[in-house]
Short mmCIF file of C-alpha atoms and ligand atoms in Angstrom, two decimals:
data_model
loop_
_atom_site.label_atom_id
_atom_site.label_comp_id
_atom_site.label_asym_id
_atom_site.label_seq_id
_atom_site.Cartn_x
_atom_site.Cartn_y
_atom_site.Cartn_z
CA MET A 1 0.00 0.02 -0.01
CA GLN A 2 2.51 2.59 1.10
CA THR A 3 4.91 3.44 -1.68
CA ASP A 4 8.49 3.96 -0.61
CA SER A 5 8.63 7.25 -2.38
CA LYS A 6 11.89 9.16 -2.55
CA SER A 7 12.55 11.36 0.44
CA SER A 8 11.08 14.82 0.08
CA THR A 9 13.00 17.46 -1.74
CA LEU A 10 11.42 20.22 0.32
CA ILE A 11 12.06 18.71 3.75
CA SER A 12 15.51 17.33 4.68
CA LYS A 13 15.32 18.36 8.37
CA ILE A 14 12.26 18.51 10.59
CA LEU A 15 11.80 20.02 14.01
CA ILE A 16 9.42 18.26 16.38
CA ALA A 17 7.69 20.81 18.60
CA ASN A 18 6.68 18.31 21.25
CA ARG A 19 7.99 15.91 23.90
CA GLY A 20 7.42 12.39 25.22
CA GLU A 21 6.08 9.46 23.28
CA ILE A 22 4.67 11.49 20.37
CA ALA A 23 8.01 13.27 19.73
CA LEU A 24 9.70 9.84 19.49
CA ARG A 25 6.86 8.47 17.37
CA ILE A 26 7.31 11.28 14.83
CA MET A 27 11.13 11.08 14.79
CA ARG A 28 11.02 7.36 14.03
CA SER A 29 9.01 7.96 10.90
CA ALA A 30 11.18 10.91 9.86
CA LYS A 31 14.27 8.76 10.29
CA GLU A 32 12.82 6.01 8.07
CA MET A 33 12.21 8.69 5.43
CA GLY A 34 15.82 9.87 5.58
CA ILE A 35 14.86 13.17 7.18
CA LYS A 36 17.09 14.64 9.92
CA THR A 37 15.35 15.43 13.22
CA VAL A 38 15.58 18.36 15.64
CA ALA A 39 14.23 18.04 19.16
CA VAL A 40 13.24 20.94 21.35
CA PHE A 41 13.20 20.52 25.10
CA SER A 42 12.51 22.35 28.32
CA GLU A 43 14.93 22.36 31.26
CA ALA A 44 12.88 19.54 32.82
CA ASP A 45 13.45 17.35 29.77
CA ARG A 46 17.24 17.60 29.38
CA SER A 47 17.72 13.90 29.65
CA ALA A 48 14.44 12.86 27.98
CA LEU A 49 14.46 10.15 25.35
CA HIS A 50 13.25 12.41 22.56
CA VAL A 51 16.31 14.61 23.12
CA ARG A 52 18.68 11.64 22.88
CA TYR A 53 16.91 10.18 19.85
CA ALA A 54 17.08 13.34 17.73
CA ASP A 55 20.02 14.29 15.50
CA GLU A 56 20.10 17.73 17.18
CA ALA A 57 18.33 19.28 20.20
CA VAL A 58 17.63 22.85 21.28
CA CYS A 59 16.71 23.99 24.77
CA ILE A 60 13.76 26.33 24.58
CA GLY A 61 13.35 27.39 28.21
CA PRO A 62 12.15 26.55 31.71
CA ALA A 63 9.95 23.59 32.58
CA PRO A 64 6.50 25.24 32.56
CA SER A 65 5.12 24.77 29.04
CA ASN A 66 4.02 28.39 28.75
CA GLN A 67 7.73 29.27 28.93
CA SER A 68 8.88 26.50 26.54
CA TYR A 69 6.73 24.15 24.46
CA LEU A 70 3.96 26.73 24.06
CA VAL A 71 6.16 29.64 22.93
CA GLY A 72 5.86 29.78 19.13
CA GLU A 73 8.62 32.32 18.62
CA LYS A 74 11.16 30.01 20.38
CA ILE A 75 10.17 27.10 18.15
CA ILE A 76 10.57 29.18 14.99
CA ALA A 77 13.95 30.55 16.26
CA ALA A 78 15.11 26.93 16.80
CA CYS A 79 14.22 26.17 13.17
CA LYS A 80 16.30 29.12 12.02
CA THR A 81 19.29 28.06 14.15
CA THR A 82 19.25 24.45 12.95
CA GLY A 83 18.07 24.94 9.40
CA ALA A 84 14.97 22.79 9.80
CA GLN A 85 12.48 23.55 6.99
CA ALA A 86 9.41 22.04 8.66
CA ILE A 87 7.75 21.73 12.08
CA HIS A 88 5.66 18.76 13.28
CA PRO A 89 3.62 19.94 16.29
CA GLY A 90 2.38 16.52 17.46
CA TYR A 91 -0.76 16.79 19.61
CA GLY A 92 -1.52 19.25 22.41
CA PHE A 93 0.74 22.31 22.86
CA LEU A 94 0.72 24.36 19.61
CA SER A 95 -0.79 21.70 17.38
CA GLU A 96 -4.20 23.37 16.84
CA ASN A 97 -3.16 26.97 17.26
CA ALA A 98 -4.13 28.91 14.11
CA SER A 99 -2.00 31.95 15.07
CA PHE A 100 1.04 29.73 15.42
CA ALA A 101 0.28 28.11 12.05
CA GLN A 102 0.19 31.63 10.52
CA LEU A 103 3.46 32.57 12.27
CA VAL A 104 5.11 29.47 10.80
CA ALA A 105 3.88 30.29 7.30
CA ASP A 106 5.02 33.91 7.64
CA ALA A 107 8.50 32.67 8.62
CA GLY A 108 8.68 30.73 5.36
CA LEU A 109 8.52 27.38 7.13
CA ILE A 110 6.25 24.38 6.56
CA LEU A 111 3.86 23.32 9.30
CA VAL A 112 2.93 19.67 9.12
CA GLY A 113 -0.78 20.22 9.42
CA PRO A 114 -3.70 22.02 7.79
CA SER A 115 -3.90 25.67 6.82
CA PRO A 116 -4.35 28.36 9.51
CA HIS A 117 -7.84 28.90 7.99
CA ALA A 118 -8.90 25.25 8.43
CA MET A 119 -7.60 25.35 12.03
CA GLU A 120 -9.48 28.53 12.76
CA VAL A 121 -12.81 27.33 11.31
CA MET A 122 -12.63 23.93 13.05
CA GLY A 123 -11.33 25.51 16.24
CA ASN A 124 -14.77 26.94 16.92
CA LYS A 125 -17.68 24.49 17.15
CA LEU A 126 -20.18 26.96 15.69
CA SER A 127 -18.10 27.86 12.65
CA ALA A 128 -17.27 24.16 12.21
CA LYS A 129 -20.98 23.32 12.19
CA ALA A 130 -21.67 26.20 9.78
CA ALA A 131 -19.04 24.82 7.35
CA ALA A 132 -20.40 21.27 7.68
CA LEU A 133 -24.00 22.43 7.17
CA ARG A 134 -23.21 23.34 3.55
CA TYR A 135 -22.59 19.61 2.92
CA ASN A 136 -25.76 18.38 4.61
CA ILE A 137 -23.92 16.60 7.37
CA PRO A 138 -26.27 15.19 10.07
CA MET A 139 -26.11 17.28 13.23
CA VAL A 140 -27.91 17.19 16.56
CA PRO A 141 -30.90 19.59 16.49
CA GLY A 142 -30.05 22.85 18.13
CA THR A 143 -29.09 26.51 17.56
CA GLU A 144 -26.91 27.39 14.57
CA GLU A 145 -25.65 30.53 16.22
CA ALA A 146 -24.49 31.64 19.65
CA VAL A 147 -27.37 32.38 22.00
CA GLU A 148 -27.06 35.63 23.90
CA ASP A 149 -30.40 36.83 25.23
CA ILE A 150 -31.51 34.50 28.01
CA GLU A 151 -35.23 34.67 27.27
CA GLU A 152 -34.67 34.08 23.58
CA ALA A 153 -32.28 31.20 24.41
CA LYS A 154 -34.85 29.59 26.72
CA HIS A 155 -37.46 29.87 24.00
CA ARG A 156 -35.09 28.05 21.60
CA ALA A 157 -34.36 25.40 24.24
CA VAL A 158 -38.08 24.66 24.59
CA GLU A 159 -38.34 24.31 20.79
CA VAL A 160 -35.39 21.90 20.70
CA GLY A 161 -36.86 19.91 23.58
CA PHE A 162 -35.39 18.99 27.00
CA PRO A 163 -33.00 17.60 28.06
CA ILE A 164 -30.66 19.99 26.25
CA LEU A 165 -26.92 20.60 26.40
CA ILE A 166 -25.40 24.06 26.52
CA LYS A 167 -21.98 24.05 24.87
CA ALA A 168 -19.22 26.64 24.64
CA ALA A 169 -18.39 27.47 20.98
CA ALA A 170 -14.72 27.76 21.85
CA GLY A 171 -14.90 24.68 24.10
CA GLY A 172 -13.06 21.41 24.12
CA GLY A 173 -12.83 18.50 26.47
CA GLY A 174 -16.26 19.11 27.90
CA LYS A 175 -15.41 22.44 29.47
CA GLY A 176 -18.31 24.89 29.60
CA MET A 177 -20.77 22.09 28.83
CA ARG A 178 -23.98 21.93 30.99
CA ILE A 179 -26.87 19.50 30.76
CA VAL A 180 -30.27 21.08 31.44
CA GLU A 181 -33.07 18.67 32.28
CA LYS A 182 -35.99 21.10 32.48
CA ALA A 183 -36.98 24.65 31.58
CA GLU A 184 -36.93 25.97 35.19
CA ASP A 185 -33.20 25.27 35.43
CA PHE A 186 -32.30 26.95 32.17
CA GLU A 187 -31.35 30.51 33.28
CA GLU A 188 -29.04 29.33 36.03
CA GLN A 189 -27.27 26.76 33.86
CA MET A 190 -26.86 29.18 31.01
CA GLN A 191 -25.29 31.80 33.27
CA LEU A 192 -22.91 29.17 34.64
CA ALA A 193 -22.02 27.96 31.14
CA VAL A 194 -21.30 31.53 29.91
CA SER A 195 -19.09 32.38 32.89
CA GLU A 196 -17.24 29.04 32.67
CA ALA A 197 -16.60 29.61 28.93
CA THR A 198 -15.49 33.17 29.51
CA SER A 199 -12.95 32.23 32.15
CA ALA A 200 -11.72 29.10 30.33
CA PHE A 201 -11.53 30.39 26.76
CA GLY A 202 -11.91 34.18 26.98
CA ASP A 203 -15.02 33.70 24.81
CA GLY A 204 -18.43 33.36 26.41
CA SER A 205 -20.33 32.30 23.24
CA VAL A 206 -22.57 29.30 23.93
CA PHE A 207 -25.08 27.37 21.85
CA ILE A 208 -27.75 24.75 22.46
CA GLU A 209 -28.11 21.17 21.29
CA ARG A 210 -30.54 18.41 22.17
CA TYR A 211 -28.81 16.13 24.69
CA VAL A 212 -28.14 12.64 23.36
CA SER A 213 -28.15 10.79 26.68
CA SER A 214 -26.18 7.59 26.01
CA PRO A 215 -24.03 8.12 22.95
CA ARG A 216 -21.04 6.24 21.67
CA HIS A 217 -18.15 8.40 20.62
CA ILE A 218 -16.92 7.44 17.19
CA GLU A 219 -14.38 9.39 15.20
CA ILE A 220 -13.18 9.04 11.62
CA GLN A 221 -9.56 9.51 10.54
CA VAL A 222 -9.14 11.53 7.36
CA LEU A 223 -6.20 12.48 5.15
CA GLY A 224 -6.29 15.30 2.58
CA ASP A 225 -3.57 16.48 0.22
CA ASN A 226 -2.99 19.92 -1.34
CA TYR A 227 -4.69 18.86 -4.59
CA GLY A 228 -8.20 18.32 -3.33
CA ASN A 229 -7.91 14.57 -2.66
CA VAL A 230 -9.50 13.52 0.62
CA ILE A 231 -9.90 9.94 1.88
CA HIS A 232 -10.89 8.37 5.23
CA LEU A 233 -9.22 5.58 7.14
CA PHE A 234 -12.33 4.28 8.91
CA GLU A 235 -13.36 4.82 12.52
CA ARG A 236 -12.01 4.63 16.01
CA GLU A 237 -14.36 3.86 18.89
CA CYS A 238 -13.47 6.09 21.86
CA SER A 239 -16.44 5.68 24.18
CA VAL A 240 -14.43 4.45 27.19
CA GLN A 241 -13.42 7.74 28.74
CA ARG A 242 -13.35 9.30 32.18
CA ARG A 243 -14.21 12.98 32.59
CA HIS A 244 -13.53 13.60 28.90
CA GLN A 245 -10.12 11.93 29.09
CA LYS A 246 -10.02 8.89 26.77
CA VAL A 247 -8.83 5.67 28.39
CA VAL A 248 -9.38 2.95 25.78
CA GLU A 249 -9.74 3.29 22.02
CA GLU A 250 -10.22 0.67 19.36
CA ALA A 251 -10.62 0.20 15.62
CA PRO A 252 -12.87 -0.84 14.10
CA SER A 253 -15.97 -0.18 16.24
CA SER A 254 -17.94 -3.31 16.98
CA VAL A 255 -21.31 -1.61 16.38
CA LEU A 256 -20.86 -0.11 12.94
CA THR A 257 -22.39 -1.90 9.98
CA PRO A 258 -20.52 -1.58 6.65
CA GLU A 259 -23.33 0.76 5.51
CA ILE A 260 -23.05 3.10 8.50
CA ARG A 261 -19.26 3.04 8.24
CA GLU A 262 -19.45 4.11 4.62
CA ALA A 263 -21.96 6.85 5.34
CA MET A 264 -19.91 8.21 8.24
CA GLY A 265 -16.76 8.04 6.18
CA LYS A 266 -18.39 10.03 3.37
CA CYS A 267 -19.59 12.65 5.85
CA ALA A 268 -16.13 12.94 7.40
CA VAL A 269 -14.57 13.44 3.99
CA ASP A 270 -17.15 16.15 3.25
CA VAL A 271 -16.44 17.91 6.53
CA ALA A 272 -12.75 17.93 5.57
CA ARG A 273 -13.60 19.21 2.11
CA SER A 274 -15.62 22.07 3.58
CA VAL A 275 -12.32 23.68 4.66
CA SER A 276 -10.04 22.25 1.89
CA TYR A 277 -8.41 20.15 4.57
CA SER A 278 -4.76 19.14 4.12
CA GLY A 279 -2.96 16.62 6.28
CA ALA A 280 -4.29 14.24 8.94
CA GLY A 281 -7.48 15.17 10.79
CA THR A 282 -10.21 13.53 12.82
CA VAL A 283 -13.94 14.09 12.49
CA GLU A 284 -15.85 13.38 15.72
CA PHE A 285 -19.37 12.00 15.80
CA ILE A 286 -21.74 10.70 18.40
CA LEU A 287 -23.88 7.67 17.64
CA ASP A 288 -27.21 7.22 19.42
CA GLU A 289 -29.10 4.01 20.37
CA ASN A 290 -30.72 3.87 16.94
CA LEU A 291 -27.28 4.02 15.32
CA ASP A 292 -28.02 7.48 13.98
CA PHE A 293 -24.86 9.58 13.90
CA PHE A 294 -24.29 13.32 14.33
CA PHE A 295 -21.25 15.45 13.58
CA LEU A 296 -19.80 17.17 16.66
CA GLU A 297 -16.44 18.72 15.74
CA MET A 298 -13.17 18.20 13.88
CA ASN A 299 -9.73 17.87 15.45
CA THR A 300 -7.06 19.32 13.20
CA ARG A 301 -4.11 17.35 14.55
CA LEU A 302 -2.64 13.85 14.75
CA GLN A 303 -4.47 12.22 17.65
CA VAL A 304 -3.07 10.25 20.58
CA GLU A 305 -5.03 7.18 19.48
CA HIS A 306 -3.82 7.19 15.83
CA PRO A 307 -1.89 3.86 16.21
CA VAL A 308 -5.09 1.76 16.20
CA THR A 309 -5.89 3.14 12.76
CA GLU A 310 -2.30 2.46 11.60
CA LEU A 311 -2.55 -1.18 12.72
CA ILE A 312 -5.81 -1.93 10.92
CA THR A 313 -4.95 -0.11 7.68
CA GLY A 314 -1.17 -0.51 7.39
CA VAL A 315 -0.75 3.20 6.79
CA ASP A 316 1.94 5.15 8.64
CA LEU A 317 -0.01 8.34 9.37
CA VAL A 318 3.04 10.40 10.31
CA LYS A 319 4.79 9.57 7.03
CA GLU A 320 1.66 10.51 5.14
CA GLN A 321 1.48 13.80 7.02
CA ILE A 322 5.08 14.62 6.11
CA ARG A 323 4.57 13.61 2.45
CA ILE A 324 1.50 15.78 2.20
CA ALA A 325 3.26 18.71 3.84
CA SER A 326 6.08 18.40 1.33
CA GLY A 327 3.60 18.76 -1.50
CA GLU A 328 3.15 15.17 -2.56
CA LYS A 329 -0.19 13.82 -3.75
CA LEU A 330 -1.87 11.03 -1.79
CA SER A 331 -0.39 7.82 -3.16
CA PHE A 332 -3.54 5.75 -2.65
CA THR A 333 -7.26 6.07 -3.14
CA GLN A 334 -10.23 5.18 -0.95
CA ASP A 335 -10.67 1.88 -2.83
CA ASP A 336 -7.08 0.89 -1.93
CA LEU A 337 -7.98 0.92 1.77
CA LYS A 338 -9.47 -1.89 3.79
CA ILE A 339 -9.76 -2.89 7.40
CA SER A 340 -7.58 -5.85 8.43
CA GLY A 341 -7.96 -7.23 11.94
CA HIS A 342 -8.59 -5.31 15.11
CA ALA A 343 -6.56 -3.02 17.35
CA ILE A 344 -7.09 -1.80 20.90
CA GLU A 345 -5.20 0.96 22.73
CA LEU A 346 -4.94 1.44 26.49
CA ARG A 347 -3.53 4.69 27.74
CA VAL A 348 -1.31 4.11 30.72
CA TYR A 349 -1.40 7.14 32.99
CA ALA A 350 0.63 7.98 36.10
CA GLU A 351 -2.63 8.24 38.05
CA ASP A 352 -3.96 6.28 41.00
CA PRO A 353 -7.28 4.64 40.07
CA ALA A 354 -7.81 3.65 43.71
CA ASN A 355 -7.61 7.30 44.73
CA ASN A 356 -9.89 9.13 42.29
CA PHE A 357 -7.24 9.00 39.56
CA LEU A 358 -5.05 11.55 41.29
CA PRO A 359 -1.86 12.17 39.33
CA ASP A 360 1.00 10.20 40.92
CA ILE A 361 4.47 11.48 40.18
CA GLY A 362 7.78 9.91 41.06
CA THR A 363 10.48 7.64 39.71
CA LEU A 364 9.91 4.59 37.59
CA LEU A 365 11.76 2.14 39.87
CA THR A 366 10.84 -0.78 37.63
CA TYR A 367 9.77 -0.23 34.06
CA LYS A 368 9.47 -3.28 31.83
CA THR A 369 7.23 -3.20 28.80
CA PRO A 370 5.35 -6.16 27.34
CA LYS A 371 6.64 -7.70 24.13
CA GLY A 372 5.77 -10.27 21.52
CA ASN A 373 3.28 -10.88 18.79
CA GLY A 374 0.76 -8.12 18.18
CA VAL A 375 2.02 -5.76 20.89
CA ARG A 376 3.10 -2.16 20.29
CA VAL A 377 4.14 0.19 23.09
CA ASP A 378 4.53 3.89 22.28
CA ASP A 379 6.22 5.45 25.29
CA GLY A 380 8.76 8.09 26.24
CA PHE A 381 10.35 6.71 29.41
CA GLU A 382 12.91 4.22 30.63
CA GLN A 383 13.44 2.53 33.96
CA GLY A 384 14.93 4.97 36.49
CA MET A 385 13.39 8.08 34.92
CA GLU A 386 11.14 10.49 36.74
CA ILE A 387 7.71 11.50 35.49
CA PRO A 388 7.79 15.32 35.54
CA ILE A 389 4.90 17.13 37.19
CA TYR A 390 4.74 19.80 34.51
CA TYR A 391 3.12 17.86 31.70
CA ASP A 392 0.48 15.33 30.78
CA PRO A 393 0.62 12.25 33.09
CA MET A 394 0.43 9.76 30.26
CA ILE A 395 3.35 7.29 30.55
CA ALA A 396 2.62 5.08 27.55
CA LYS A 397 0.15 3.79 25.05
CA LEU A 398 -0.21 0.03 25.04
CA ILE A 399 -1.62 -1.12 21.74
CA THR A 400 -2.47 -4.68 20.76
CA TYR A 401 -3.47 -6.10 17.42
CA GLY A 402 -5.20 -9.34 16.51
CA LYS A 403 -7.00 -10.98 13.61
CA ASP A 404 -10.23 -10.10 15.37
CA ARG A 405 -11.45 -8.30 18.50
CA ALA A 406 -11.28 -11.39 20.70
CA GLU A 407 -7.63 -11.93 19.85
CA ALA A 408 -6.69 -8.29 20.32
CA LEU A 409 -8.44 -8.36 23.71
CA LYS A 410 -6.67 -11.51 24.87
CA ARG A 411 -3.34 -10.03 23.81
CA MET A 412 -4.18 -6.86 25.73
CA VAL A 413 -4.89 -8.81 28.93
CA ARG A 414 -1.65 -10.76 28.43
CA ALA A 415 0.34 -7.59 27.73
CA ILE A 416 -1.06 -5.84 30.83
CA ALA A 417 0.06 -8.81 32.91
CA GLU A 418 3.57 -8.57 31.43
CA TYR A 419 3.85 -4.81 32.01
CA GLU A 420 5.87 -4.12 35.19
CA ILE A 421 5.79 -0.62 36.63
CA THR A 422 6.79 0.14 40.22
CA GLY A 423 7.54 3.40 41.99
CA ILE A 424 4.36 5.09 40.86
CA GLU A 425 0.70 4.20 40.67
CA THR A 426 -0.67 3.66 37.15
CA THR A 427 -3.95 2.94 35.44
CA LEU A 428 -2.81 -0.53 34.29
CA ALA A 429 -5.04 -2.39 36.77
CA PHE A 430 -7.93 -0.17 35.75
CA GLY A 431 -7.22 -1.14 32.14
CA LYS A 432 -7.42 -4.80 33.09
CA PHE A 433 -10.77 -4.11 34.74
CA VAL A 434 -12.10 -2.58 31.52
CA MET A 435 -10.77 -5.35 29.27
CA GLN A 436 -12.41 -8.04 31.39
CA HIS A 437 -15.74 -6.33 31.98
CA GLU A 438 -18.67 -8.00 30.36
CA ALA A 439 -20.01 -4.72 28.94
CA PHE A 440 -16.67 -4.07 27.22
CA THR A 441 -16.00 -7.62 26.01
CA SER A 442 -19.55 -7.86 24.60
CA GLY A 443 -19.21 -4.46 22.94
CA ASN A 444 -22.37 -3.23 24.67
CA PHE A 445 -21.12 0.05 26.16
CA ASP A 446 -21.38 3.83 25.74
CA THR A 447 -19.70 7.00 27.07
CA HIS A 448 -21.06 6.20 30.54
CA PHE A 449 -19.05 2.97 30.89
CA VAL A 450 -16.61 4.16 33.56
CA GLY A 451 -19.16 6.06 35.64
CA LYS A 452 -21.61 3.21 35.47
CA TYR A 453 -19.37 0.23 36.25
CA PHE A 454 -16.09 1.33 37.87
CA LYS A 455 -15.62 1.44 41.63
CA PRO A 456 -12.14 1.42 43.22
CA GLU A 457 -13.07 -1.86 44.94
CA ASN A 458 -13.06 -3.51 41.51
CA LEU A 459 -9.32 -3.10 41.34
CA SER A 460 -8.18 -5.56 44.02
CA SER A 461 -10.59 -8.25 42.89
CA ALA A 462 -9.55 -7.75 39.27
CA ASN A 463 -5.96 -8.09 40.35
CA GLY A 464 -6.01 -11.72 41.46
CA ASP A 465 -2.69 -11.53 43.36
CA GLU A 466 -4.12 -11.96 46.86
CA ALA A 467 -2.86 -15.52 47.17
CA LEU A 468 0.63 -14.53 46.07
CA ILE A 469 0.73 -11.60 48.48
CA ALA A 470 -0.50 -13.80 51.35
CA ALA A 471 2.21 -16.36 50.60
CA ILE A 472 4.91 -13.70 50.55
CA ILE A 473 3.73 -12.23 53.85
CA ALA A 474 3.67 -15.70 55.44
CA THR A 475 7.21 -16.45 54.25
CA LYS A 476 8.47 -13.11 55.46
CA LEU A 477 6.85 -13.55 58.90
CA PHE A 478 8.29 -17.09 59.12
CA GLN A 479 11.80 -15.82 58.26
CA GLU A 480 11.58 -12.94 60.65
CA GLU A 481 10.69 -15.33 63.49
CA LYS A 482 13.29 -17.88 62.50
CA TYR A 483 16.09 -15.32 62.32
CA ALA A 484 14.80 -13.02 65.04
CA ASP A 485 18.03 -13.30 67.03
CA ALA A 486 20.39 -13.44 64.09
CA PRO A 487 22.01 -10.36 62.50
CA PRO A 488 20.49 -9.27 59.22
CA PHE A 489 22.08 -11.08 56.29
CA ILE A 490 22.78 -9.86 52.81
CA GLY A 491 20.09 -10.92 50.39
CA ALA A 492 17.34 -11.18 53.01
CA PRO A 493 13.96 -10.25 51.59
CA SER A 494 13.87 -6.44 51.91
CA SER A 495 10.83 -4.40 52.77
CA SER A 496 10.53 -3.43 49.12
CA TRP A 497 9.20 -6.93 48.34
CA ARG A 498 5.71 -5.56 47.77
CA LYS A 499 6.73 -3.04 45.15
CA ASN A 500 8.72 -5.64 43.27
CA ARG A 501 6.16 -8.41 43.31
CA LEU A 502 2.88 -6.63 42.73
CA LYS A 503 1.80 -7.27 39.20
CA TYR A 504 -1.32 -6.61 37.26
C1 MV4 B 1 -22.76 15.78 23.26
C2 MV4 B 1 -23.26 14.70 24.07
C3 MV4 B 1 -24.61 14.46 24.01
N1 MV4 B 1 -25.43 15.23 23.26
N2 MV4 B 1 -23.62 16.50 22.50
C4 MV4 B 1 -18.37 15.85 25.10
C5 MV4 B 1 -17.15 16.55 24.65
C6 MV4 B 1 -17.44 17.13 23.30
N3 MV4 B 1 -16.49 16.65 22.35
C7 MV4 B 1 -18.82 16.70 22.98
N4 MV4 B 1 -19.33 15.91 24.05
C8 MV4 B 1 -20.61 15.44 24.08
N5 MV4 B 1 -21.49 16.10 23.25
C9 MV4 B 1 -24.90 16.20 22.53
N6 MV4 B 1 -25.76 16.97 21.79
C10 MV4 B 1 -22.36 14.00 24.85
C11 MV4 B 1 -21.03 14.38 24.86
C12 MV4 B 1 -20.19 13.61 25.71
C13 MV4 B 1 -19.15 12.87 25.18
C14 MV4 B 1 -18.84 12.85 23.85
C15 MV4 B 1 -17.79 12.15 23.38
C16 MV4 B 1 -17.00 11.41 24.25
C17 MV4 B 1 -17.29 11.40 25.57
C18 MV4 B 1 -18.36 12.13 26.06
C19 MV4 B 1 -18.61 12.08 27.45
C20 MV4 B 1 -19.66 12.82 27.92
C21 MV4 B 1 -20.45 13.58 27.08
#
């Protein structure tokens, strides 16, 4: 499928304006294409893996991201110093910042991503919906413009029908979103939504949609080139999330029929066309109980969960992004693409699932990744490294592939058991809980999965190590009694036994 086209004439050196696993992910593809890589790093990331992996590295300031990874001028200056012709922004940080995209263009550099215009239109939910409306894309009934006057807004809410959802036009990640069950509550919720949106985004515009109460979250990966060719690479199912943070993603979705898949794919391509989209993008939909789907928004970046799409299509999305940015035409058509097998991704966070998922920072005392058939780990750490407090707490993405969903799931359970992390709490045991839950294994779940089924008590019972722990304690007590009068000897079981033996 992927042609090994000659390395780009426009790009011989690329700067990766990111850190962690995604910076490494991008550099690996660049290296395979014969493109030199430049890392940028903050003072907290001096010894990070992405810095060591790159051909060159430039320090761009102190640890806080607003003094380093978020400062566009420093990134552009680093390109000038090193002679990099292009910037890959990864995800997060500057990746969806239209002003930065414009700054890059004005500096005569190539941004691996869509135009500043496409970013700007899709960066606002209302302008995104307005663009999509011209292509007759299905959308949840609601207001097409921002609602300002409260009485007028309430009138519109009654027309739409309760329950409704008030959303911030500039919003993302569920911020500024309020569910309103009945008309009496409307004024209060609207005021709260406006003030939340104003403080979070500096833009208080809100709009109304009918609330779809138990949706599945399904997104379509698209690729567009600079010659008007747009294709889709099928869907990713992302319904297992916790407070708008995705936890598990998979491809394909177990609920889509070939007909719905094709219809959603066509809609996603049209949404991309509405802004002459170039590069890799993701069109988000919700799917209701009747399997009707509605366009929500478009993300104009490479997403965290892109590997599941790569595994089922055989396409290296980062290479395609770079080829498109260097002015190449898409080397394949929609008809060349098909789904092979099934892939599941588990995000491993440095968070304590037993303690309300509080971020847990510290040193990776043990860090051993699973290996073998059908296992891919995208990470940015090694044993002995510290997880810095300044950035996202994601340690790794554990991705498994199989000929079908059952095989991918079994591999995932096996891979979780092989993964050894001590020194910090992680979401691995939580992942095991999800993978073994009947609602997940049967495919009968929606965006409420975590809230509906997960309680911290589930963790210990899902763990299955009680017998092992009991045996270790018994042995230790026995030895302590036996040698109570003897001096401590070298090699005696140390008090760190628990950290070293606990496995998921
Ligand atoms: C919705 C919805 C139900 N009805 N819109 C959440 C974040 C943003 N991307 C859109 N979101 C939702 N919009 C209507 N009209 C439910 C959600 C939603 C959700 C969507 C995708 C993934 C997870 C979610 C979790 C809660 C709510």
